[in-house]
């Protein structure tokens, strides 16, 4: 079902060592590095001015980097912070970090890792960076579900709970990772915000 009250005004996809914005390849790692090395290289490429990035877990780094790419030239700062929502989902929650934290418990538990043993911490890192204070939720599903995302966020727009929203999928489990992040706004044109267009935006 189309939602004429909201539009997809931007997208960022990061997978297979490549970063895409609005369907266009922006950057590709010169080789196939480990995830931590890829994220550091991406940070250097697109930001490089946020020291707290280096303390984050891989899930938070991945979501944070996608938001940085998506909002760098077109931020949502013109909206009141309370009207900007953030809705994310993934399959593994924070299990990647949970397992690494569990390994430290055998010796001395790492408080730095424990901070990230909740999947929604990635939302906190993005919100701090960009000043979002609106509706937020983090869901776990077996796969990216455009229909669910469209229904849930479409309702937020219909109820005027948000005027803009960052939403999508951010998954990290071991060496496997993928993020598909969308910027959705009540005005500005672009693709109508619906399940079909969500799917098209990530079919790269």
Short mmCIF file of C-alpha atoms in Angstrom, two decimals:
data_model
loop_
_atom_site.label_atom_id
_atom_site.label_comp_id
_atom_site.label_asym_id
_atom_site.label_seq_id
_atom_site.Cartn_x
_atom_site.Cartn_y
_atom_site.Cartn_z
CA UNK A 1 0.00 0.00 0.00
CA UNK A 2 1.36 3.42 -0.94
CA UNK A 3 1.77 6.01 1.77
CA UNK A 4 1.38 9.39 0.08
CA UNK A 5 2.41 11.10 3.31
CA UNK A 6 6.02 9.93 3.18
CA UNK A 7 8.81 9.58 0.65
CA UNK A 8 12.13 7.79 0.44
CA UNK A 9 14.58 10.66 0.01
CA UNK A 10 17.81 8.69 0.22
CA UNK A 11 19.33 5.26 0.77
CA UNK A 12 22.67 3.79 1.77
CA UNK A 13 23.67 0.17 1.29
CA UNK A 14 26.91 -1.33 2.58
CA UNK A 15 27.78 -4.90 1.65
CA UNK A 16 30.60 -6.89 0.05
CA UNK A 17 33.17 -4.19 0.90
CA UNK A 18 31.23 -1.59 -1.10
CA UNK A 19 29.33 1.54 -0.09
CA UNK A 20 26.36 2.67 -2.21
CA UNK A 21 24.35 5.87 -1.86
CA UNK A 22 21.05 6.17 -3.72
CA UNK A 23 22.04 3.13 -5.80
CA UNK A 24 25.38 4.60 -6.90
CA UNK A 25 28.68 3.01 -5.86
CA UNK A 26 30.57 5.62 -3.83
CA UNK A 27 33.52 3.62 -2.62
CA UNK A 28 34.96 0.12 -2.70
CA UNK A 29 37.72 -1.25 -0.50
CA UNK A 30 40.77 -2.04 -2.66
CA UNK A 31 40.86 -5.60 -1.34
CA UNK A 32 38.69 -7.85 0.81
CA UNK A 33 39.70 -6.80 4.34
CA UNK A 34 38.42 -8.05 7.67
CA UNK A 35 35.27 -6.27 8.78
CA UNK A 36 37.08 -4.19 11.40
CA UNK A 37 39.60 -3.00 8.81
CA UNK A 38 36.86 -2.25 6.29
CA UNK A 39 34.91 -0.20 8.83
CA UNK A 40 38.02 1.76 9.80
CA UNK A 41 38.79 2.46 6.14
CA UNK A 42 35.18 3.53 5.57
CA UNK A 43 35.38 5.85 8.57
CA UNK A 44 38.54 7.43 7.18
CA UNK A 45 36.88 7.78 3.77
CA UNK A 46 33.62 9.37 4.88
CA UNK A 47 34.17 10.91 8.31
CA UNK A 48 37.42 10.72 10.26
CA UNK A 49 36.34 13.29 12.86
CA UNK A 50 34.53 11.31 15.55
CA UNK A 51 36.98 9.58 17.92
CA UNK A 52 34.20 7.72 19.78
CA UNK A 53 33.76 5.61 16.62
CA UNK A 54 36.81 3.55 17.58
CA UNK A 55 35.21 2.42 20.87
CA UNK A 56 32.05 1.07 19.23
CA UNK A 57 31.28 -2.57 18.46
CA UNK A 58 31.06 -3.62 14.78
CA UNK A 59 27.24 -3.40 14.69
CA UNK A 60 27.28 0.18 15.93
CA UNK A 61 30.14 1.12 13.61
CA UNK A 62 28.29 -0.28 10.61
CA UNK A 63 25.02 1.52 11.35
CA UNK A 64 26.82 4.71 12.31
CA UNK A 65 28.85 4.68 9.08
CA UNK A 66 25.74 4.19 6.93
CA UNK A 67 24.02 7.11 8.69
CA UNK A 68 27.12 9.23 8.18
CA UNK A 69 27.14 8.53 4.43
CA UNK A 70 23.40 9.08 4.09
CA UNK A 71 23.18 12.31 6.07
CA UNK A 72 26.52 13.95 5.29
CA UNK A 73 25.22 16.15 2.46
CA UNK A 74 21.53 16.12 3.36
CA UNK A 75 21.06 16.03 7.14
CA UNK A 76 17.75 16.00 8.95
CA UNK A 77 18.76 18.92 11.15
CA UNK A 78 15.98 21.14 9.79
CA UNK A 79 13.42 19.05 11.71
CA UNK A 80 12.79 19.36 15.45
CA UNK A 81 14.83 16.56 17.10
CA UNK A 82 11.66 15.10 18.65
CA UNK A 83 10.09 14.63 15.21
CA UNK A 84 12.90 12.48 13.77
CA UNK A 85 12.41 8.74 14.28
CA UNK A 86 14.86 5.85 14.05
CA UNK A 87 13.56 2.34 13.31
CA UNK A 88 16.00 -0.52 12.71
CA UNK A 89 15.95 -4.31 12.49
CA UNK A 90 18.33 -7.23 12.11
CA UNK A 91 18.52 -11.00 12.53
CA UNK A 92 21.25 -11.54 15.11
CA UNK A 93 20.50 -8.72 17.58
CA UNK A 94 23.80 -8.12 19.42
CA UNK A 95 24.90 -11.77 19.35
CA UNK A 96 28.20 -11.00 17.59
CA UNK A 97 29.24 -8.74 20.47
CA UNK A 98 27.65 -11.01 23.09
CA UNK A 99 29.92 -13.87 22.03
CA UNK A 100 33.01 -11.72 22.12
CA UNK A 101 32.02 -10.40 25.53
CA UNK A 102 31.48 -13.96 26.78
CA UNK A 103 35.02 -14.81 25.71
CA UNK A 104 36.38 -12.02 27.93
CA UNK A 105 34.44 -13.31 30.95
CA UNK A 106 36.75 -16.34 31.03
CA UNK A 107 39.54 -13.97 32.02
CA UNK A 108 38.47 -10.44 32.97
CA UNK A 109 35.08 -9.24 31.75
CA UNK A 110 35.35 -6.26 29.40
CA UNK A 111 33.13 -3.32 30.43
CA UNK A 112 33.83 -1.74 27.04
CA UNK A 113 32.21 -4.71 25.29
CA UNK A 114 29.41 -5.08 27.85
CA UNK A 115 28.12 -1.61 26.87
CA UNK A 116 27.25 -3.03 23.44
CA UNK A 117 25.43 -6.20 24.50
CA UNK A 118 22.11 -4.65 23.53
CA UNK A 119 21.24 -4.43 19.85
CA UNK A 120 19.63 -1.01 20.16
CA UNK A 121 22.88 0.66 21.24
CA UNK A 122 23.56 1.30 17.55
CA UNK A 123 20.49 3.56 17.61
CA UNK A 124 21.93 5.43 20.56
CA UNK A 125 25.20 6.04 18.75
CA UNK A 126 23.40 7.34 15.64
CA UNK A 127 21.05 9.49 17.72
CA UNK A 128 23.89 11.06 19.68
CA UNK A 129 25.77 11.87 16.51
CA UNK A 130 22.79 13.45 14.73
CA UNK A 131 20.68 14.69 17.63
CA UNK A 132 17.62 12.49 17.04
CA UNK A 133 15.12 12.37 19.90
CA UNK A 134 11.97 10.98 18.27
CA UNK A 135 10.24 7.60 18.12
CA UNK A 136 12.64 4.66 18.02
CA UNK A 137 12.46 0.88 17.95
CA UNK A 138 14.72 -2.04 17.13
CA UNK A 139 13.22 -5.31 15.84
CA UNK A 140 14.67 -8.75 15.20
CA UNK A 141 13.41 -10.70 12.19
CA UNK A 142 14.78 -13.57 10.13
CA UNK A 143 15.30 -11.28 7.13
CA UNK A 144 14.66 -7.72 6.07
CA UNK A 145 10.87 -7.30 5.95
CA UNK A 146 9.92 -4.29 3.77
CA UNK A 147 6.18 -4.85 4.28
CA UNK A 148 6.46 -4.74 8.07
CA UNK A 149 8.77 -1.72 7.95
CA UNK A 150 6.42 0.14 5.61
CA UNK A 151 3.37 -0.58 7.79
CA UNK A 152 5.03 0.34 11.06
CA UNK A 153 6.68 3.55 9.89
CA UNK A 154 3.77 4.51 7.68
CA UNK A 155 1.58 4.49 10.78
CA UNK A 156 4.01 6.80 12.58
CA UNK A 157 3.68 9.30 9.72
CA UNK A 158 -0.10 8.96 9.60
CA UNK A 159 -0.29 9.71 13.31
CA UNK A 160 2.12 12.66 12.91
CA UNK A 161 4.42 10.98 15.41
CA UNK A 162 7.34 11.72 13.08
CA UNK A 163 8.09 14.16 10.26
CA UNK A 164 11.23 12.29 9.20
CA UNK A 165 12.71 8.89 9.92
CA UNK A 166 15.87 6.89 9.43
CA UNK A 167 15.03 3.22 9.03
CA UNK A 168 16.37 -0.06 7.74
CA UNK A 169 18.40 -3.19 8.37
CA UNK A 170 21.79 -3.46 10.06
CA UNK A 171 23.22 -6.95 10.59
CA UNK A 172 26.60 -8.20 11.79
CA UNK A 173 27.42 -11.79 12.66
CA UNK A 174 31.06 -12.80 12.49
CA UNK A 175 32.40 -11.95 9.03
CA UNK A 176 28.90 -11.45 7.59
CA UNK A 177 27.51 -7.94 7.52
CA UNK A 178 24.98 -5.82 5.67
CA UNK A 179 23.28 -2.49 6.19
CA UNK A 180 20.41 -1.00 4.21
CA UNK A 181 19.45 2.40 5.55
CA UNK A 182 16.76 4.76 4.27
CA UNK A 183 15.94 8.39 4.86
CA UNK A 184 12.18 8.96 4.86
CA UNK A 185 10.50 12.36 4.97
CA UNK A 186 6.95 13.71 4.89
CA UNK A 187 7.92 16.19 2.18
CA UNK A 188 10.61 16.48 -0.43
CA UNK A 189 9.37 14.16 -3.14
CA UNK A 190 11.28 11.07 -4.19
CA UNK A 191 9.94 7.55 -4.17
CA UNK A 192 6.70 6.92 -2.32
CA UNK A 193 7.40 5.16 0.95
CA UNK A 194 6.05 1.64 0.49
CA UNK A 195 7.26 -1.95 0.64
CA UNK A 196 7.93 -2.26 -3.10
CA UNK A 197 10.11 0.84 -3.18
CA UNK A 198 11.96 -0.21 -0.05
CA UNK A 199 12.83 -3.45 -1.81
CA UNK A 200 13.87 -1.68 -5.01
CA UNK A 201 16.18 0.62 -3.13
CA UNK A 202 18.26 -2.28 -1.84
CA UNK A 203 18.23 -4.50 -4.91
CA UNK A 204 21.81 -3.70 -5.87
#
